[in-house]
Amino acid sequence: MDNKQYELLKYQIELLKKMVNVDDNPLYDYVIDYNISREQYNIFIDILSTFSLQLRRQSGELAKDGVKYFKAHKESMLSKHPHLDTKVLNELSIEDAPTYEAFSTFITPFLPEDVKPLTLLKRANQQGIYTDICEYLISESQK
């Protein structure tokens, strides 16, 4: 793709963003603005899901058989994203309370340098994605 095509594509994306209500999709707007790839986005969502399971277990919403589901979810993440840090992933336990520090440590290596994990959480929460864990981790980040 030459520079002219690239500039046209950027302009078209800019126009599309003006056609869509960005206030309804703040996470997607952030993903576009910070050039977060599909894979990086999917890793973020998978990590949110993992931490959400931990939170649900802590609050008693996830039954004992949730342990099997949690393990299967982690295995699925490794098969979809083989470059994930297996040590960090294996250290995550369903019995542990999720923390902002653990979330940030886990997600940061996969994000563009200028992307802040807390901003991602806030945008996901505003868009209604995994609001339970987003609100919890946002609160944790302020401690």
mmCIF file with all atom_site columns, C-alpha atoms in Angstrom:
data_model
loop_
_atom_site.group_PDB
_atom_site.id
_atom_site.type_symbol
_atom_site.label_atom_id
_atom_site.label_alt_id
_atom_site.label_comp_id
_atom_site.label_asym_id
_atom_site.label_entity_id
_atom_site.label_seq_id
_atom_site.pdbx_PDB_ins_code
_atom_site.Cartn_x
_atom_site.Cartn_y
_atom_site.Cartn_z
_atom_site.occupancy
_atom_site.B_iso_or_equiv
_atom_site.pdbx_formal_charge
_atom_site.auth_seq_id
_atom_site.auth_comp_id
_atom_site.auth_asym_id
_atom_site.auth_atom_id
_atom_site.pdbx_PDB_model_num
ATOM 1   C CA . MET A 1 1   ? 0.000   0.000   0.000  1.00 0.00 ? 1   MET A CA 1
ATOM 2   C CA . ASP A 1 2   ? 1.501   3.306   -0.998 1.00 0.00 ? 2   ASP A CA 1
ATOM 3   C CA . ASN A 1 3   ? 1.285   6.488   1.051  1.00 0.00 ? 3   ASN A CA 1
ATOM 4   C CA . LYS A 1 4   ? -1.589  7.904   -1.010 1.00 0.00 ? 4   LYS A CA 1
ATOM 5   C CA . GLN A 1 5   ? -3.732  4.797   -0.378 1.00 0.00 ? 5   GLN A CA 1
ATOM 6   C CA . TYR A 1 6   ? -2.819  4.867   3.299  1.00 0.00 ? 6   TYR A CA 1
ATOM 7   C CA . GLU A 1 7   ? -3.851  8.523   3.649  1.00 0.00 ? 7   GLU A CA 1
ATOM 8   C CA . LEU A 1 8   ? -7.129  7.792   1.853  1.00 0.00 ? 8   LEU A CA 1
ATOM 9   C CA . LEU A 1 9   ? -7.836  4.915   4.226  1.00 0.00 ? 9   LEU A CA 1
ATOM 10  C CA . LYS A 1 10  ? -7.123  7.118   7.252  1.00 0.00 ? 10  LYS A CA 1
ATOM 11  C CA . TYR A 1 11  ? -9.455  9.782   5.879  1.00 0.00 ? 11  TYR A CA 1
ATOM 12  C CA . GLN A 1 12  ? -12.223 7.249   5.241  1.00 0.00 ? 12  GLN A CA 1
ATOM 13  C CA . ILE A 1 13  ? -11.908 5.957   8.802  1.00 0.00 ? 13  ILE A CA 1
ATOM 14  C CA . GLU A 1 14  ? -12.118 9.517   10.073 1.00 0.00 ? 14  GLU A CA 1
ATOM 15  C CA . LEU A 1 15  ? -15.326 10.039  8.080  1.00 0.00 ? 15  LEU A CA 1
ATOM 16  C CA . LEU A 1 16  ? -16.804 6.758   9.332  1.00 0.00 ? 16  LEU A CA 1
ATOM 17  C CA . LYS A 1 17  ? -16.125 7.816   12.907 1.00 0.00 ? 17  LYS A CA 1
ATOM 18  C CA . LYS A 1 18  ? -18.105 10.993  12.283 1.00 0.00 ? 18  LYS A CA 1
ATOM 19  C CA . MET A 1 19  ? -21.037 8.923   11.020 1.00 0.00 ? 19  MET A CA 1
ATOM 20  C CA . VAL A 1 20  ? -21.130 6.741   14.138 1.00 0.00 ? 20  VAL A CA 1
ATOM 21  C CA . ASN A 1 21  ? -22.110 7.945   17.578 1.00 0.00 ? 21  ASN A CA 1
ATOM 22  C CA . VAL A 1 22  ? -18.734 7.726   19.298 1.00 0.00 ? 22  VAL A CA 1
ATOM 23  C CA . ASP A 1 23  ? -20.355 8.326   22.693 1.00 0.00 ? 23  ASP A CA 1
ATOM 24  C CA . ASP A 1 24  ? -22.062 4.924   22.388 1.00 0.00 ? 24  ASP A CA 1
ATOM 25  C CA . ASN A 1 25  ? -18.800 3.181   21.485 1.00 0.00 ? 25  ASN A CA 1
ATOM 26  C CA . PRO A 1 26  ? -15.974 4.786   23.474 1.00 0.00 ? 26  PRO A CA 1
ATOM 27  C CA . LEU A 1 27  ? -13.889 1.615   23.597 1.00 0.00 ? 27  LEU A CA 1
ATOM 28  C CA . TYR A 1 28  ? -14.037 1.101   19.840 1.00 0.00 ? 28  TYR A CA 1
ATOM 29  C CA . ASP A 1 29  ? -13.149 4.756   19.329 1.00 0.00 ? 29  ASP A CA 1
ATOM 30  C CA . TYR A 1 30  ? -10.106 4.287   21.578 1.00 0.00 ? 30  TYR A CA 1
ATOM 31  C CA . VAL A 1 31  ? -9.135  1.075   19.753 1.00 0.00 ? 31  VAL A CA 1
ATOM 32  C CA . ILE A 1 32  ? -9.181  2.948   16.442 1.00 0.00 ? 32  ILE A CA 1
ATOM 33  C CA . ASP A 1 33  ? -7.379  6.043   17.755 1.00 0.00 ? 33  ASP A CA 1
ATOM 34  C CA . TYR A 1 34  ? -4.555  4.042   19.338 1.00 0.00 ? 34  TYR A CA 1
ATOM 35  C CA . ASN A 1 35  ? -4.158  1.456   16.566 1.00 0.00 ? 35  ASN A CA 1
ATOM 36  C CA . ILE A 1 36  ? -5.001  -1.490  18.790 1.00 0.00 ? 36  ILE A CA 1
ATOM 37  C CA . SER A 1 37  ? -5.040  -4.600  16.623 1.00 0.00 ? 37  SER A CA 1
ATOM 38  C CA . ARG A 1 38  ? -7.795  -7.195  16.573 1.00 0.00 ? 38  ARG A CA 1
ATOM 39  C CA . GLU A 1 39  ? -5.480  -9.615  18.385 1.00 0.00 ? 39  GLU A CA 1
ATOM 40  C CA . GLN A 1 40  ? -4.626  -7.062  21.083 1.00 0.00 ? 40  GLN A CA 1
ATOM 41  C CA . TYR A 1 41  ? -8.323  -6.290  21.529 1.00 0.00 ? 41  TYR A CA 1
ATOM 42  C CA . ASN A 1 42  ? -9.182  -9.998  21.775 1.00 0.00 ? 42  ASN A CA 1
ATOM 43  C CA . ILE A 1 43  ? -6.444  -10.539 24.366 1.00 0.00 ? 43  ILE A CA 1
ATOM 44  C CA . PHE A 1 44  ? -7.869  -7.625  26.374 1.00 0.00 ? 44  PHE A CA 1
ATOM 45  C CA . ILE A 1 45  ? -11.381 -9.114  26.259 1.00 0.00 ? 45  ILE A CA 1
ATOM 46  C CA . ASP A 1 46  ? -10.105 -12.595 27.191 1.00 0.00 ? 46  ASP A CA 1
ATOM 47  C CA . ILE A 1 47  ? -8.186  -11.173 30.147 1.00 0.00 ? 47  ILE A CA 1
ATOM 48  C CA . LEU A 1 48  ? -11.271 -9.236  31.274 1.00 0.00 ? 48  LEU A CA 1
ATOM 49  C CA . SER A 1 49  ? -13.251 -12.454 31.082 1.00 0.00 ? 49  SER A CA 1
ATOM 50  C CA . THR A 1 50  ? -10.673 -14.284 33.195 1.00 0.00 ? 50  THR A CA 1
ATOM 51  C CA . PHE A 1 51  ? -10.648 -11.585 35.848 1.00 0.00 ? 51  PHE A CA 1
ATOM 52  C CA . SER A 1 52  ? -14.449 -11.428 35.776 1.00 0.00 ? 52  SER A CA 1
ATOM 53  C CA . LEU A 1 53  ? -14.555 -15.136 36.602 1.00 0.00 ? 53  LEU A CA 1
ATOM 54  C CA . GLN A 1 54  ? -12.257 -14.502 39.567 1.00 0.00 ? 54  GLN A CA 1
ATOM 55  C CA . LEU A 1 55  ? -14.523 -11.704 40.773 1.00 0.00 ? 55  LEU A CA 1
ATOM 56  C CA . ARG A 1 56  ? -17.654 -13.826 40.384 1.00 0.00 ? 56  ARG A CA 1
ATOM 57  C CA . ARG A 1 57  ? -15.992 -16.615 42.378 1.00 0.00 ? 57  ARG A CA 1
ATOM 58  C CA . GLN A 1 58  ? -15.084 -14.163 45.156 1.00 0.00 ? 58  GLN A CA 1
ATOM 59  C CA . SER A 1 59  ? -18.677 -12.947 45.386 1.00 0.00 ? 59  SER A CA 1
ATOM 60  C CA . GLY A 1 60  ? -20.040 -16.501 45.422 1.00 0.00 ? 60  GLY A CA 1
ATOM 61  C CA . GLU A 1 61  ? -21.746 -16.169 42.025 1.00 0.00 ? 61  GLU A CA 1
ATOM 62  C CA . LEU A 1 62  ? -19.592 -18.874 40.476 1.00 0.00 ? 62  LEU A CA 1
ATOM 63  C CA . ALA A 1 63  ? -20.211 -22.394 41.745 1.00 0.00 ? 63  ALA A CA 1
ATOM 64  C CA . LYS A 1 64  ? -17.533 -24.981 42.451 1.00 0.00 ? 64  LYS A CA 1
ATOM 65  C CA . ASP A 1 65  ? -17.754 -26.283 38.877 1.00 0.00 ? 65  ASP A CA 1
ATOM 66  C CA . GLY A 1 66  ? -16.592 -22.824 37.871 1.00 0.00 ? 66  GLY A CA 1
ATOM 67  C CA . VAL A 1 67  ? -13.075 -24.021 38.659 1.00 0.00 ? 67  VAL A CA 1
ATOM 68  C CA . LYS A 1 68  ? -13.236 -26.356 35.650 1.00 0.00 ? 68  LYS A CA 1
ATOM 69  C CA . TYR A 1 69  ? -14.595 -23.561 33.463 1.00 0.00 ? 69  TYR A CA 1
ATOM 70  C CA . PHE A 1 70  ? -11.838 -21.199 34.635 1.00 0.00 ? 70  PHE A CA 1
ATOM 71  C CA . LYS A 1 71  ? -9.170  -23.774 33.791 1.00 0.00 ? 71  LYS A CA 1
ATOM 72  C CA . ALA A 1 72  ? -10.733 -24.431 30.374 1.00 0.00 ? 72  ALA A CA 1
ATOM 73  C CA . HIS A 1 73  ? -10.889 -20.677 29.730 1.00 0.00 ? 73  HIS A CA 1
ATOM 74  C CA . LYS A 1 74  ? -7.174  -20.288 30.502 1.00 0.00 ? 74  LYS A CA 1
ATOM 75  C CA . GLU A 1 75  ? -6.345  -23.229 28.206 1.00 0.00 ? 75  GLU A CA 1
ATOM 76  C CA . SER A 1 76  ? -8.455  -21.662 25.467 1.00 0.00 ? 76  SER A CA 1
ATOM 77  C CA . MET A 1 77  ? -6.578  -18.386 25.867 1.00 0.00 ? 77  MET A CA 1
ATOM 78  C CA . LEU A 1 78  ? -3.255  -20.181 25.466 1.00 0.00 ? 78  LEU A CA 1
ATOM 79  C CA . SER A 1 79  ? -4.427  -21.981 22.344 1.00 0.00 ? 79  SER A CA 1
ATOM 80  C CA . LYS A 1 80  ? -5.731  -18.737 20.786 1.00 0.00 ? 80  LYS A CA 1
ATOM 81  C CA . HIS A 1 81  ? -2.760  -16.656 21.931 1.00 0.00 ? 81  HIS A CA 1
ATOM 82  C CA . PRO A 1 82  ? 0.260   -18.992 22.272 1.00 0.00 ? 82  PRO A CA 1
ATOM 83  C CA . HIS A 1 83  ? 2.610   -16.065 22.943 1.00 0.00 ? 83  HIS A CA 1
ATOM 84  C CA . LEU A 1 84  ? 0.884   -15.223 26.246 1.00 0.00 ? 84  LEU A CA 1
ATOM 85  C CA . ASP A 1 85  ? 3.134   -15.409 29.282 1.00 0.00 ? 85  ASP A CA 1
ATOM 86  C CA . THR A 1 86  ? 2.225   -18.892 30.493 1.00 0.00 ? 86  THR A CA 1
ATOM 87  C CA . LYS A 1 87  ? 3.845   -18.284 33.879 1.00 0.00 ? 87  LYS A CA 1
ATOM 88  C CA . VAL A 1 88  ? 1.612   -15.277 34.586 1.00 0.00 ? 88  VAL A CA 1
ATOM 89  C CA . LEU A 1 89  ? -1.461  -17.051 33.233 1.00 0.00 ? 89  LEU A CA 1
ATOM 90  C CA . ASN A 1 90  ? -0.780  -20.234 35.194 1.00 0.00 ? 90  ASN A CA 1
ATOM 91  C CA . GLU A 1 91  ? -0.339  -18.211 38.383 1.00 0.00 ? 91  GLU A CA 1
ATOM 92  C CA . LEU A 1 92  ? -3.881  -16.866 38.054 1.00 0.00 ? 92  LEU A CA 1
ATOM 93  C CA . SER A 1 93  ? -6.170  -18.835 40.329 1.00 0.00 ? 93  SER A CA 1
ATOM 94  C CA . ILE A 1 94  ? -9.939  -18.783 40.496 1.00 0.00 ? 94  ILE A CA 1
ATOM 95  C CA . GLU A 1 95  ? -9.569  -18.473 44.266 1.00 0.00 ? 95  GLU A CA 1
ATOM 96  C CA . ASP A 1 96  ? -7.545  -15.242 44.067 1.00 0.00 ? 96  ASP A CA 1
ATOM 97  C CA . ALA A 1 97  ? -9.237  -11.880 44.184 1.00 0.00 ? 97  ALA A CA 1
ATOM 98  C CA . PRO A 1 98  ? -8.543  -9.926  41.004 1.00 0.00 ? 98  PRO A CA 1
ATOM 99  C CA . THR A 1 99  ? -6.292  -6.894  41.398 1.00 0.00 ? 99  THR A CA 1
ATOM 100 C CA . TYR A 1 100 ? -5.604  -3.915  39.173 1.00 0.00 ? 100 TYR A CA 1
ATOM 101 C CA . GLU A 1 101 ? -1.873  -4.528  39.545 1.00 0.00 ? 101 GLU A CA 1
ATOM 102 C CA . ALA A 1 102 ? -2.180  -8.111  38.249 1.00 0.00 ? 102 ALA A CA 1
ATOM 103 C CA . PHE A 1 103 ? -4.417  -6.954  35.397 1.00 0.00 ? 103 PHE A CA 1
ATOM 104 C CA . SER A 1 104 ? -2.041  -4.168  34.396 1.00 0.00 ? 104 SER A CA 1
ATOM 105 C CA . THR A 1 105 ? 1.016   -6.443  34.588 1.00 0.00 ? 105 THR A CA 1
ATOM 106 C CA . PHE A 1 106 ? -0.708  -9.051  32.443 1.00 0.00 ? 106 PHE A CA 1
ATOM 107 C CA . ILE A 1 107 ? -2.143  -6.772  29.737 1.00 0.00 ? 107 ILE A CA 1
ATOM 108 C CA . THR A 1 108 ? 0.578   -4.118  29.337 1.00 0.00 ? 108 THR A CA 1
ATOM 109 C CA . PRO A 1 109 ? 3.030   -6.218  27.265 1.00 0.00 ? 109 PRO A CA 1
ATOM 110 C CA . PHE A 1 110 ? 0.346   -6.720  24.594 1.00 0.00 ? 110 PHE A CA 1
ATOM 111 C CA . LEU A 1 111 ? -0.696  -3.104  24.185 1.00 0.00 ? 111 LEU A CA 1
ATOM 112 C CA . PRO A 1 112 ? 0.816   -0.290  22.156 1.00 0.00 ? 112 PRO A CA 1
ATOM 113 C CA . GLU A 1 113 ? 3.183   1.735   24.323 1.00 0.00 ? 113 GLU A CA 1
ATOM 114 C CA . ASP A 1 114 ? 0.906   4.779   24.592 1.00 0.00 ? 114 ASP A CA 1
ATOM 115 C CA . VAL A 1 115 ? -2.175  2.800   25.685 1.00 0.00 ? 115 VAL A CA 1
ATOM 116 C CA . LYS A 1 116 ? -3.008  2.918   29.377 1.00 0.00 ? 116 LYS A CA 1
ATOM 117 C CA . PRO A 1 117 ? -4.742  -0.142  30.895 1.00 0.00 ? 117 PRO A CA 1
ATOM 118 C CA . LEU A 1 118 ? -6.866  2.073   33.151 1.00 0.00 ? 118 LEU A CA 1
ATOM 119 C CA . THR A 1 119 ? -8.174  4.032   30.168 1.00 0.00 ? 119 THR A CA 1
ATOM 120 C CA . LEU A 1 120 ? -9.069  0.772   28.414 1.00 0.00 ? 120 LEU A CA 1
ATOM 121 C CA . LEU A 1 121 ? -11.020 -0.323  31.491 1.00 0.00 ? 121 LEU A CA 1
ATOM 122 C CA . LYS A 1 122 ? -12.856 2.993   31.701 1.00 0.00 ? 122 LYS A CA 1
ATOM 123 C CA . ARG A 1 123 ? -13.780 2.903   28.022 1.00 0.00 ? 123 ARG A CA 1
ATOM 124 C CA . ALA A 1 124 ? -14.932 -0.732  28.208 1.00 0.00 ? 124 ALA A CA 1
ATOM 125 C CA . ASN A 1 125 ? -17.032 0.134   31.262 1.00 0.00 ? 125 ASN A CA 1
ATOM 126 C CA . GLN A 1 126 ? -18.599 3.144   29.501 1.00 0.00 ? 126 GLN A CA 1
ATOM 127 C CA . GLN A 1 127 ? -19.486 0.882   26.587 1.00 0.00 ? 127 GLN A CA 1
ATOM 128 C CA . GLY A 1 128 ? -21.059 -1.726  28.891 1.00 0.00 ? 128 GLY A CA 1
ATOM 129 C CA . ILE A 1 129 ? -18.429 -4.439  28.372 1.00 0.00 ? 129 ILE A CA 1
ATOM 130 C CA . TYR A 1 130 ? -17.693 -6.553  31.464 1.00 0.00 ? 130 TYR A CA 1
ATOM 131 C CA . THR A 1 131 ? -18.882 -3.715  33.675 1.00 0.00 ? 131 THR A CA 1
ATOM 132 C CA . ASP A 1 132 ? -18.602 -5.780  36.857 1.00 0.00 ? 132 ASP A CA 1
ATOM 133 C CA . ILE A 1 133 ? -14.863 -6.354  36.573 1.00 0.00 ? 133 ILE A CA 1
ATOM 134 C CA . CYS A 1 134 ? -14.165 -2.984  34.947 1.00 0.00 ? 134 CYS A CA 1
ATOM 135 C CA . GLU A 1 135 ? -15.757 -1.093  37.837 1.00 0.00 ? 135 GLU A CA 1
ATOM 136 C CA . TYR A 1 136 ? -13.973 -3.305  40.358 1.00 0.00 ? 136 TYR A CA 1
ATOM 137 C CA . LEU A 1 137 ? -10.533 -2.871  38.748 1.00 0.00 ? 137 LEU A CA 1
ATOM 138 C CA . ILE A 1 138 ? -11.039 0.879   38.261 1.00 0.00 ? 138 ILE A CA 1
ATOM 139 C CA . SER A 1 139 ? -11.825 1.126   41.970 1.00 0.00 ? 139 SER A CA 1
ATOM 140 C CA . GLU A 1 140 ? -8.785  -1.057  42.786 1.00 0.00 ? 140 GLU A CA 1
ATOM 141 C CA . SER A 1 141 ? -6.526  1.231   40.755 1.00 0.00 ? 141 SER A CA 1
ATOM 142 C CA . GLN A 1 142 ? -7.356  4.148   43.049 1.00 0.00 ? 142 GLN A CA 1
ATOM 143 C CA . LYS A 1 143 ? -6.216  2.406   46.233 1.00 0.00 ? 143 LYS A CA 1
#
